[in-house]
Structures are given as structure tokens and as C-alpha cells.
PDB file of C-alpha atoms in Angstrom:
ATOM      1  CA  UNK A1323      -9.646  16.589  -3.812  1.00 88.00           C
ATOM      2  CA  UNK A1324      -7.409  14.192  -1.934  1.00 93.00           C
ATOM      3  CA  UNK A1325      -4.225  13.155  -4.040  1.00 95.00           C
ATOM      4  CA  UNK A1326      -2.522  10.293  -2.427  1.00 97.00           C
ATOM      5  CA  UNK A1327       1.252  10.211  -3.300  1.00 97.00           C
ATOM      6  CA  UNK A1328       3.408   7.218  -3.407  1.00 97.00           C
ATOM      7  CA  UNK A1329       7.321   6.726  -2.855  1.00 97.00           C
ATOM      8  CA  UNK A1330      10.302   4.594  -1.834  1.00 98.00           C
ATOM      9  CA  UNK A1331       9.607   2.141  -4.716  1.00 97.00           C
ATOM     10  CA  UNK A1332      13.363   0.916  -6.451  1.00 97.00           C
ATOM     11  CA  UNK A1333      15.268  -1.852  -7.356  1.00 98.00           C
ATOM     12  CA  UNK A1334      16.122  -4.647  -4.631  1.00 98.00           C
ATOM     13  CA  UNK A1335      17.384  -8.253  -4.727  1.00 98.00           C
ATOM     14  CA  UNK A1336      15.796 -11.141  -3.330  1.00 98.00           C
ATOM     15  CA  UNK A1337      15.334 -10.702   1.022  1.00 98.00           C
ATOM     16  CA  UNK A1338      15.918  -7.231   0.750  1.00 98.00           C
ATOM     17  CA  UNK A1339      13.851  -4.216   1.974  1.00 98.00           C
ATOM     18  CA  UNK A1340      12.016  -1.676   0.768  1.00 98.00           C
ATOM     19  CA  UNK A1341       9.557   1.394   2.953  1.00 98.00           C
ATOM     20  CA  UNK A1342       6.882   2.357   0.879  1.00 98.00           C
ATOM     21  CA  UNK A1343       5.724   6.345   1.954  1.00 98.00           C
ATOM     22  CA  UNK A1344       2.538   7.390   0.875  1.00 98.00           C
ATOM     23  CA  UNK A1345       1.287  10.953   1.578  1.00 97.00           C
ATOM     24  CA  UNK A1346      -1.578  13.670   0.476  1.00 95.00           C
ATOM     25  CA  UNK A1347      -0.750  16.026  -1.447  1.00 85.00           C
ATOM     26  CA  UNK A1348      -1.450  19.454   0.534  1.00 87.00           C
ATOM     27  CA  UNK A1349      -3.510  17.197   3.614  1.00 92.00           C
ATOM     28  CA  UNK A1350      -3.330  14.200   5.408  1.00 95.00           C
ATOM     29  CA  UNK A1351      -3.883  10.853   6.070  1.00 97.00           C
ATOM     30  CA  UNK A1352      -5.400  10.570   8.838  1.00 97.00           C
ATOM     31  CA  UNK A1353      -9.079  11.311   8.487  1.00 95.00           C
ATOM     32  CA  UNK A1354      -8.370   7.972   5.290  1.00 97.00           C
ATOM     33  CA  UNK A1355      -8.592   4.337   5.300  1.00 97.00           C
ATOM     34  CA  UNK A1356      -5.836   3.600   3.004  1.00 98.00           C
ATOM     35  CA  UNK A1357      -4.846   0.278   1.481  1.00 98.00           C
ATOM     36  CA  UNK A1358      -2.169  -0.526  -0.769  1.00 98.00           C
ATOM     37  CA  UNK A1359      -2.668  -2.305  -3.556  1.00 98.00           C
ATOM     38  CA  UNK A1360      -0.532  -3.844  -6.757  1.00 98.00           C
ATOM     39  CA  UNK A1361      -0.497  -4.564  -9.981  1.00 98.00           C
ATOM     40  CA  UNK A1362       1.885  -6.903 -12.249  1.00 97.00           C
ATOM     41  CA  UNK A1363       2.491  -6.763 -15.683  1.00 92.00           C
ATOM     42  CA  UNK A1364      -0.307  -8.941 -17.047  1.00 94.00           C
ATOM     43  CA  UNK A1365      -1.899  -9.165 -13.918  1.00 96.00           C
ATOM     44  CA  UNK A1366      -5.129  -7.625 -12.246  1.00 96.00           C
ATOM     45  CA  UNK A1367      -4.710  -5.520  -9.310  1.00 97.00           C
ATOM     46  CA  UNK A1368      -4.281  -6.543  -5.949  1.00 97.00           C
ATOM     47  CA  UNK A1369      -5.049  -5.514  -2.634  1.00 98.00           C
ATOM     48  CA  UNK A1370      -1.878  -5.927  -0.341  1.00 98.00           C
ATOM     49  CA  UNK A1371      -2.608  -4.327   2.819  1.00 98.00           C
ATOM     50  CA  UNK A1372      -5.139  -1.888   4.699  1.00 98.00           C
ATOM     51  CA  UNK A1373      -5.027   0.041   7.716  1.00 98.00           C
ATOM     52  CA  UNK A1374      -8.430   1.453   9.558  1.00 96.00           C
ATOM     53  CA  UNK A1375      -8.620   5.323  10.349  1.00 96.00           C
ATOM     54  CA  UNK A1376      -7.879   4.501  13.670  1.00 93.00           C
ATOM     55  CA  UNK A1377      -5.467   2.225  12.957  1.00 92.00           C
ATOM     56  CA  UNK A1378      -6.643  -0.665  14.804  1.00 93.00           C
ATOM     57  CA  UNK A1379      -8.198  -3.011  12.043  1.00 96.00           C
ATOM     58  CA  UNK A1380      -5.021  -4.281   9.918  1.00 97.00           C
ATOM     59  CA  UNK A1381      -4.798  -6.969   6.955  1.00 97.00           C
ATOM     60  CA  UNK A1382      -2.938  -8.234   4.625  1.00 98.00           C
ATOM     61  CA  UNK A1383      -3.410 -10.407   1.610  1.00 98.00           C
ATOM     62  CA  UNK A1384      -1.851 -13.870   2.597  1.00 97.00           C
ATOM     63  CA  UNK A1385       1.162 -14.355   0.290  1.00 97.00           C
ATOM     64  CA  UNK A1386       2.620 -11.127   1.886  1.00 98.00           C
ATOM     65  CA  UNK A1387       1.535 -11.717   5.577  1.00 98.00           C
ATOM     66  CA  UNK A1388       5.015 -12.243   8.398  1.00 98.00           C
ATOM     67  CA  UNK A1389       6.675 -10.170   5.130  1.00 98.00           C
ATOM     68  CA  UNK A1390       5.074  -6.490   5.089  1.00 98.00           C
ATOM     69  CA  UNK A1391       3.542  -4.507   7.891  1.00 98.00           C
ATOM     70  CA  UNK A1392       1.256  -1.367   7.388  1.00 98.00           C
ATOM     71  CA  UNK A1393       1.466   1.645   9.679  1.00 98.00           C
ATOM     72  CA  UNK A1394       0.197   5.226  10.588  1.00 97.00           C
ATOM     73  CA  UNK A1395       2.361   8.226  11.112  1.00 96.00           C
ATOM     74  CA  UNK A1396      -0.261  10.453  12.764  1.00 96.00           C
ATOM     75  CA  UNK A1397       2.038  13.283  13.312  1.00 96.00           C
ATOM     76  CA  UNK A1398       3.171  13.520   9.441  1.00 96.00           C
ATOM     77  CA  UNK A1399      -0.310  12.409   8.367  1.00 97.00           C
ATOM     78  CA  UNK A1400       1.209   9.649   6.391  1.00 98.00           C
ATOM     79  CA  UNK A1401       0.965   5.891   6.158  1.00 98.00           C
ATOM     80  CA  UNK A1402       3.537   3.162   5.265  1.00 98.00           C
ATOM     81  CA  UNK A1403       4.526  -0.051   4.139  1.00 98.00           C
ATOM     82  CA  UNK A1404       7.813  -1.532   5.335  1.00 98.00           C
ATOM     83  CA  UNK A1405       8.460  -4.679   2.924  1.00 98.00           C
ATOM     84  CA  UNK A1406      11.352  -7.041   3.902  1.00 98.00           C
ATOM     85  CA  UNK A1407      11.992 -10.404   2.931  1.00 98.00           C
ATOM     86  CA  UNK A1408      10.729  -9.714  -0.561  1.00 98.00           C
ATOM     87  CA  UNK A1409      10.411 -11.957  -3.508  1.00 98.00           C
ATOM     88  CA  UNK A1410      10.353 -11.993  -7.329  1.00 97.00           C
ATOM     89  CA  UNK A1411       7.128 -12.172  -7.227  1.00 97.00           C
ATOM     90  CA  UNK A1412       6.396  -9.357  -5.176  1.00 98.00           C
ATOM     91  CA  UNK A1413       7.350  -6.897  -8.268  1.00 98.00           C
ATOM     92  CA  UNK A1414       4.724  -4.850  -8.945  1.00 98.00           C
ATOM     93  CA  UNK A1415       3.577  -0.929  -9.831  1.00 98.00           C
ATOM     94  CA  UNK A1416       2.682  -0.740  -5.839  1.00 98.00           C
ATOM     95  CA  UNK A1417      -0.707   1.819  -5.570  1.00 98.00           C
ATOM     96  CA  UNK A1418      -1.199   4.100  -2.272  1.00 98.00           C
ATOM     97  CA  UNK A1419      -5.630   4.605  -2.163  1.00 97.00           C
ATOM     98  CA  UNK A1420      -7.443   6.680   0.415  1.00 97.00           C
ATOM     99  CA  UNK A1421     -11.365   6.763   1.670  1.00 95.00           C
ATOM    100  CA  UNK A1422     -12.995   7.942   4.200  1.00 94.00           C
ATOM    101  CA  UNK A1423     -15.419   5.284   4.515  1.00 88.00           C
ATOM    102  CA  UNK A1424     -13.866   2.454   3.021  1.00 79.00           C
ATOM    103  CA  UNK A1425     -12.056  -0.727   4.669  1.00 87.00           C
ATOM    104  CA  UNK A1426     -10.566  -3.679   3.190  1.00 93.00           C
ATOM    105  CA  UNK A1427      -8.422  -5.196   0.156  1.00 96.00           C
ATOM    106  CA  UNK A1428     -11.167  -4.477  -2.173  1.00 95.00           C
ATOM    107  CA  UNK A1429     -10.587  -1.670  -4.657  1.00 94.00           C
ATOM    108  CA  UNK A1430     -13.900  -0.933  -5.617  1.00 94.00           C
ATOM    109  CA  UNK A1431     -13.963   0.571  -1.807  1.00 94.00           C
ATOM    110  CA  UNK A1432     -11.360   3.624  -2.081  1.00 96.00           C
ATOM    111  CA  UNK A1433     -12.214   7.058  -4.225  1.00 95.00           C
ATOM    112  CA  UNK A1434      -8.893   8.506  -4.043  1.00 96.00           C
ATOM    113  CA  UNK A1435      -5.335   6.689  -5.772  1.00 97.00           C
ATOM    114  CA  UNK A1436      -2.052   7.997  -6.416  1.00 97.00           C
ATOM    115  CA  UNK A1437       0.315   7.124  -9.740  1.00 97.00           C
ATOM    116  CA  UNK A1438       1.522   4.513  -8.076  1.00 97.00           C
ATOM    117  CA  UNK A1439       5.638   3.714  -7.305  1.00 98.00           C
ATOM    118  CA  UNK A1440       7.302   0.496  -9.361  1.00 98.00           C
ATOM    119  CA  UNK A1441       8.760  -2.352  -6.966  1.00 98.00           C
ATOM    120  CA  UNK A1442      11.445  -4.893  -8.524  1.00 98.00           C
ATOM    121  CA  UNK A1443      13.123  -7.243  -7.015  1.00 98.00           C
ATOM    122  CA  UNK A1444      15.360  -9.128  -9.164  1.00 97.00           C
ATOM    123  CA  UNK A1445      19.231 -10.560  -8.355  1.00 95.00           C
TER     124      UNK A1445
END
């Protein structure tokens, strides 16, 4: 069974940066849609961002969109989210999910998550 695993996740002020890794446990990537998804104290889960297998069908939701940008490392069978220019309201517990068929900011489409990695940004 896939196990998606999520890191980079930390403490960062206001227009800082942050690289979210997510990896499979003992696989890869790259036979996975993956999307990354959040969720705020209080708050329902989110979809952020989604890459294709391929890697040629990208989104994001539209409060993060000029901010964060999704990408494939085929050769480490990983995928990542580089987050700059990040806001308050951007923390979050930040989740890594995987599917083979699924596509989108939807939850309800991926099989596989990970534990998740927590994002703060605070001054």
C-alpha cells in the first residue's frame, strides 16, 4: 500500500518560504496524481494544488495561485510544493495524497494520504 510522506513544514514569518517534499514510502510518485491539500484549525480541508501523472495538467486553489507552484521530481519519484510569499493565513497541517486515477482539488478523489507536515507563519 502506497504511504505518501510529507516534509519541510516549520515555522516562517510573513513573505517567507517554505519547500514542501512529499515522497512514498518504499515507491514512488510517479505512477500518482498527487494533490496537496490543508487543513486549519477549525477549518475543513482544502485542496491547494494538484499535479497530473504526467505532469502537464496543474492547479491551484485561487488564494494561493502567483504564491505556490507544484512540481515532479521524476528521477527521485517525488513531488513538491515550493511556497513563497506566504501569509498568516496560509497556516495549516499541509496533507501530501496520491491516486492513480484521480485529478483535481477534490479529496474525495485520492486513496492514499500521508500524516500530514504543520505550516505556520507567524512574525
Amino acid at each position: 500500500q502506497l504511504q505518501p510522506v510529507e516534509s519541510g513544514g516549520g515555522l516562517v514569518q510573513p513573505g517567507g518560504s517554505l519547500r514542501l517534499s512529499c515522497a512514498a514510502s518504499g515507491s514512488t510518485l510517479n505512477n500518482y496524481a498527487v494533490g496537496w491539500f490543508r487543513q486549519a484549525p477549525g477549518k475543513e480541508r482544502e485542496g491547494v494544488s494538484c499535479i497530473s501523472i504526467s505532469g502537464d495538467y496543474i492547479n491551484y486553489r485561487d488564494s494561493v495561485k502567483g504564491r505556490f507552484a507544484i512540481s515532479r521530481d521524476v528521477a527521485k519519484g517525488a513531488v513538491y510544493l515550493q511556497m513563497d510569499s506566504l501569509k498568516p493565513e496560509d497556516t495549516a497541517v499541509y496533507y501530501c495524497a496520491a491516486d492513480p486515477l484521480g485529478y483535481g482539488l477534490d479529496s474525495k478523489r485520492y486513496d492514499y494520504w500521508g500524516q500530514g507536515t504543520q505550516v505556520t507563519v507567524s512574525s
